[in-house]
mmCIF file of C-alpha atoms in Angstrom:
data_model
loop_
_atom_site.group_PDB
_atom_site.id
_atom_site.type_symbol
_atom_site.label_atom_id
_atom_site.label_comp_id
_atom_site.label_asym_id
_atom_site.label_seq_id
_atom_site.Cartn_x
_atom_site.Cartn_y
_atom_site.Cartn_z
ATOM 1 C CA MET A 1 -12.229 -40.637 -42.809
ATOM 2 C CA GLN A 2 -9.549 -40.136 -40.357
ATOM 3 C CA PRO A 3 -10.203 -38.845 -36.804
ATOM 4 C CA ILE A 4 -8.090 -35.621 -37.264
ATOM 5 C CA LYS A 5 -9.885 -34.699 -40.491
ATOM 6 C CA ILE A 6 -13.487 -35.090 -38.703
ATOM 7 C CA ILE A 7 -12.197 -33.062 -35.664
ATOM 8 C CA SER A 8 -10.789 -30.172 -37.900
ATOM 9 C CA PHE A 9 -13.982 -30.187 -40.013
ATOM 10 C CA LEU A 10 -16.241 -29.932 -36.831
ATOM 11 C CA CYS A 11 -13.964 -27.024 -35.533
ATOM 12 C CA ALA A 12 -14.226 -25.196 -38.856
ATOM 13 C CA ILE A 13 -18.071 -25.568 -38.811
ATOM 14 C CA GLY A 14 -18.221 -24.367 -35.173
ATOM 15 C CA PHE A 15 -16.101 -21.415 -35.915
ATOM 16 C CA THR A 16 -18.200 -20.438 -39.043
ATOM 17 C CA LEU A 17 -21.457 -20.656 -37.060
ATOM 18 C CA SER A 18 -20.177 -18.486 -34.268
ATOM 19 C CA VAL A 19 -18.892 -15.856 -36.797
ATOM 20 C CA LEU A 20 -22.377 -16.089 -38.569
ATOM 21 C CA ALA A 21 -24.339 -15.554 -35.219
ATOM 22 C CA GLN A 22 -22.214 -12.524 -34.349
ATOM 23 C CA SER A 23 -22.637 -10.938 -37.645
ATOM 24 C CA ASN A 24 -26.588 -11.324 -37.421
ATOM 25 C CA GLN A 25 -26.725 -9.238 -34.329
ATOM 26 C CA SER A 26 -27.675 -5.625 -34.984
ATOM 27 C CA ASP A 27 -25.612 -2.767 -34.049
ATOM 28 C CA GLN A 28 -28.502 -0.990 -32.242
ATOM 29 C CA PRO A 29 -28.244 -0.656 -28.528
ATOM 30 C CA PRO A 30 -31.139 -2.228 -26.492
ATOM 31 C CA LYS A 31 -34.141 0.167 -26.006
ATOM 32 C CA ASP A 32 -34.136 -0.024 -22.215
ATOM 33 C CA LEU A 33 -30.739 1.455 -21.530
ATOM 34 C CA GLN A 34 -30.459 4.287 -18.992
ATOM 35 C CA PRO A 35 -27.693 6.892 -18.980
ATOM 36 C CA LEU A 36 -25.365 6.714 -15.996
ATOM 37 C CA PRO A 37 -25.658 9.658 -13.522
ATOM 38 C CA GLU A 38 -23.116 12.415 -13.534
ATOM 39 C CA LEU A 39 -20.519 12.117 -10.757
ATOM 40 C CA PRO A 40 -19.643 15.170 -8.869
ATOM 41 C CA ASP A 41 -16.374 16.856 -9.475
ATOM 42 C CA LEU A 42 -14.451 16.161 -6.200
ATOM 43 C CA ALA A 43 -11.123 17.617 -7.671
ATOM 44 C CA HIS A 44 -12.145 21.008 -6.224
ATOM 45 C CA GLU A 45 -14.083 20.166 -3.092
ATOM 46 C CA GLU A 46 -12.504 19.337 0.179
ATOM 47 C CA PRO A 47 -14.311 16.305 1.843
ATOM 48 C CA ASP A 48 -15.592 16.963 5.210
ATOM 49 C CA LEU A 49 -13.543 14.734 7.573
ATOM 50 C CA PRO A 50 -15.112 13.606 10.982
ATOM 51 C CA ASP A 51 -13.496 14.946 14.206
ATOM 52 C CA LEU A 52 -12.286 11.855 15.902
ATOM 53 C CA GLY A 53 -11.392 13.664 18.910
ATOM 54 C CA GLY A 54 -7.709 12.650 18.963
ATOM 55 C CA ASP A 55 -5.361 13.718 21.797
ATOM 56 C CA PRO A 56 -2.988 16.288 20.418
ATOM 57 C CA ALA A 57 -0.350 15.072 22.987
ATOM 58 C CA LEU A 58 -0.373 11.707 21.258
ATOM 59 C CA GLU A 59 0.803 13.174 17.930
ATOM 60 C CA PRO A 60 4.418 12.462 17.241
ATOM 61 C CA GLU A 61 6.952 15.064 17.214
ATOM 62 C CA VAL A 62 9.709 14.647 14.561
ATOM 63 C CA THR A 63 13.080 16.195 14.834
ATOM 64 C CA ILE A 64 15.160 15.798 11.690
ATOM 65 C CA ILE A 65 18.976 15.910 11.959
ATOM 66 C CA GLN A 66 20.841 16.361 8.741
ATOM 67 C CA GLY A 67 24.399 14.874 8.496
ATOM 68 C CA LYS A 68 27.020 14.223 5.774
ATOM 69 C CA GLU A 69 26.347 10.481 5.438
ATOM 70 C CA GLU A 70 22.834 10.199 6.694
ATOM 71 C CA THR A 71 19.528 11.952 7.758
ATOM 72 C CA ILE A 72 18.203 10.888 11.156
ATOM 73 C CA GLU A 73 14.532 11.318 12.134
ATOM 74 C CA GLU A 74 13.654 11.165 15.838
ATOM 75 C CA TYR A 75 10.061 10.432 16.889
ATOM 76 C CA ARG A 76 8.799 11.403 20.312
ATOM 77 C CA VAL A 77 5.406 11.244 22.018
ATOM 78 C CA ASN A 78 5.004 13.157 25.197
ATOM 79 C CA GLY A 79 8.829 13.917 25.076
ATOM 80 C CA GLN A 80 9.812 10.404 25.095
ATOM 81 C CA LEU A 81 11.816 8.974 22.165
ATOM 82 C CA TYR A 82 10.154 5.708 20.772
ATOM 83 C CA MET A 83 11.680 5.477 17.226
ATOM 84 C CA ILE A 84 14.580 6.593 15.141
ATOM 85 C CA LYS A 85 14.666 6.465 11.408
ATOM 86 C CA VAL A 86 18.037 6.437 9.873
ATOM 87 C CA ILE A 87 18.121 7.374 6.018
ATOM 88 C CA PRO A 88 21.613 6.780 4.801
ATOM 89 C CA ARG A 89 23.059 8.486 1.728
ATOM 90 C CA ILE A 90 23.366 5.143 0.086
ATOM 91 C CA GLY A 91 21.053 2.233 0.807
ATOM 92 C CA LYS A 92 17.569 1.669 2.197
ATOM 93 C CA PRO A 93 16.333 3.489 5.430
ATOM 94 C CA PHE A 94 16.254 1.525 8.682
ATOM 95 C CA TYR A 95 14.496 2.030 11.927
ATOM 96 C CA LEU A 96 15.565 1.614 15.546
ATOM 97 C CA MET A 97 12.829 1.267 18.163
ATOM 98 C CA ASN A 98 13.182 2.170 21.823
ATOM 99 C CA LYS A 99 12.361 -1.061 23.760
ATOM 100 C CA ARG A 100 13.378 0.130 27.069
ATOM 101 C CA SER A 101 11.100 -0.675 30.071
ATOM 102 C CA PRO A 102 9.430 1.889 31.988
ATOM 103 C CA VAL A 103 10.988 3.295 35.208
ATOM 104 C CA GLY A 104 10.471 1.195 38.331
ATOM 105 C CA GLU A 105 10.189 -2.170 36.235
ATOM 106 C CA PRO A 106 12.912 -4.638 37.017
ATOM 107 C CA HIS A 107 15.570 -5.434 34.231
ATOM 108 C CA ARG A 108 14.913 -8.718 32.510
ATOM 109 C CA GLY A 109 18.493 -9.516 31.547
ATOM 110 C CA ASP A 110 20.591 -9.065 28.524
ATOM 111 C CA LEU A 111 18.237 -10.343 25.920
ATOM 112 C CA GLU A 112 15.818 -7.445 26.840
ATOM 113 C CA SER A 113 18.096 -4.871 27.520
ATOM 114 C CA GLY A 114 16.230 -2.147 25.391
ATOM 115 C CA ILE A 115 18.814 -2.274 22.604
ATOM 116 C CA SER A 116 17.138 -2.493 19.248
ATOM 117 C CA VAL A 117 18.617 -4.141 16.167
ATOM 118 C CA PRO A 118 18.169 -2.322 12.862
ATOM 119 C CA MET A 119 14.768 -3.133 11.210
ATOM 120 C CA TRP A 120 14.228 -2.489 7.425
ATOM 121 C CA GLU A 121 10.671 -2.008 5.914
ATOM 122 C CA LEU A 122 9.951 -5.038 3.820
ATOM 123 C CA TYR A 123 6.366 -4.298 2.718
ATOM 124 C CA ARG A 124 4.222 -1.199 3.053
ATOM 125 C CA PHE A 125 0.357 -1.159 2.788
#
């Protein structure tokens, strides 16, 4: 016999035996199965969230300015502007961050002048 015929014959026997083994199993479930517990319906309940004691002064204040070509969202904490989100009519939104140093700190040159280049969101968790 040729090797291909032998391999084909062995594969056919293996397939037949596996089908026979599956057909011999009964359709009855095992006797020691336990039903799963019922899950509570969380759609109507509000979960109790812990109070983390956050400082309300650190919550950002958002000012939205509508324009013809874009919408501008200004984010402030304690009255200090730290970020601007520009949402153009056409295209993806981008962010401008305030990188200015605090008052009293010396200026570090033109490379760190506080001017932010536009930043686009590449990936969001």
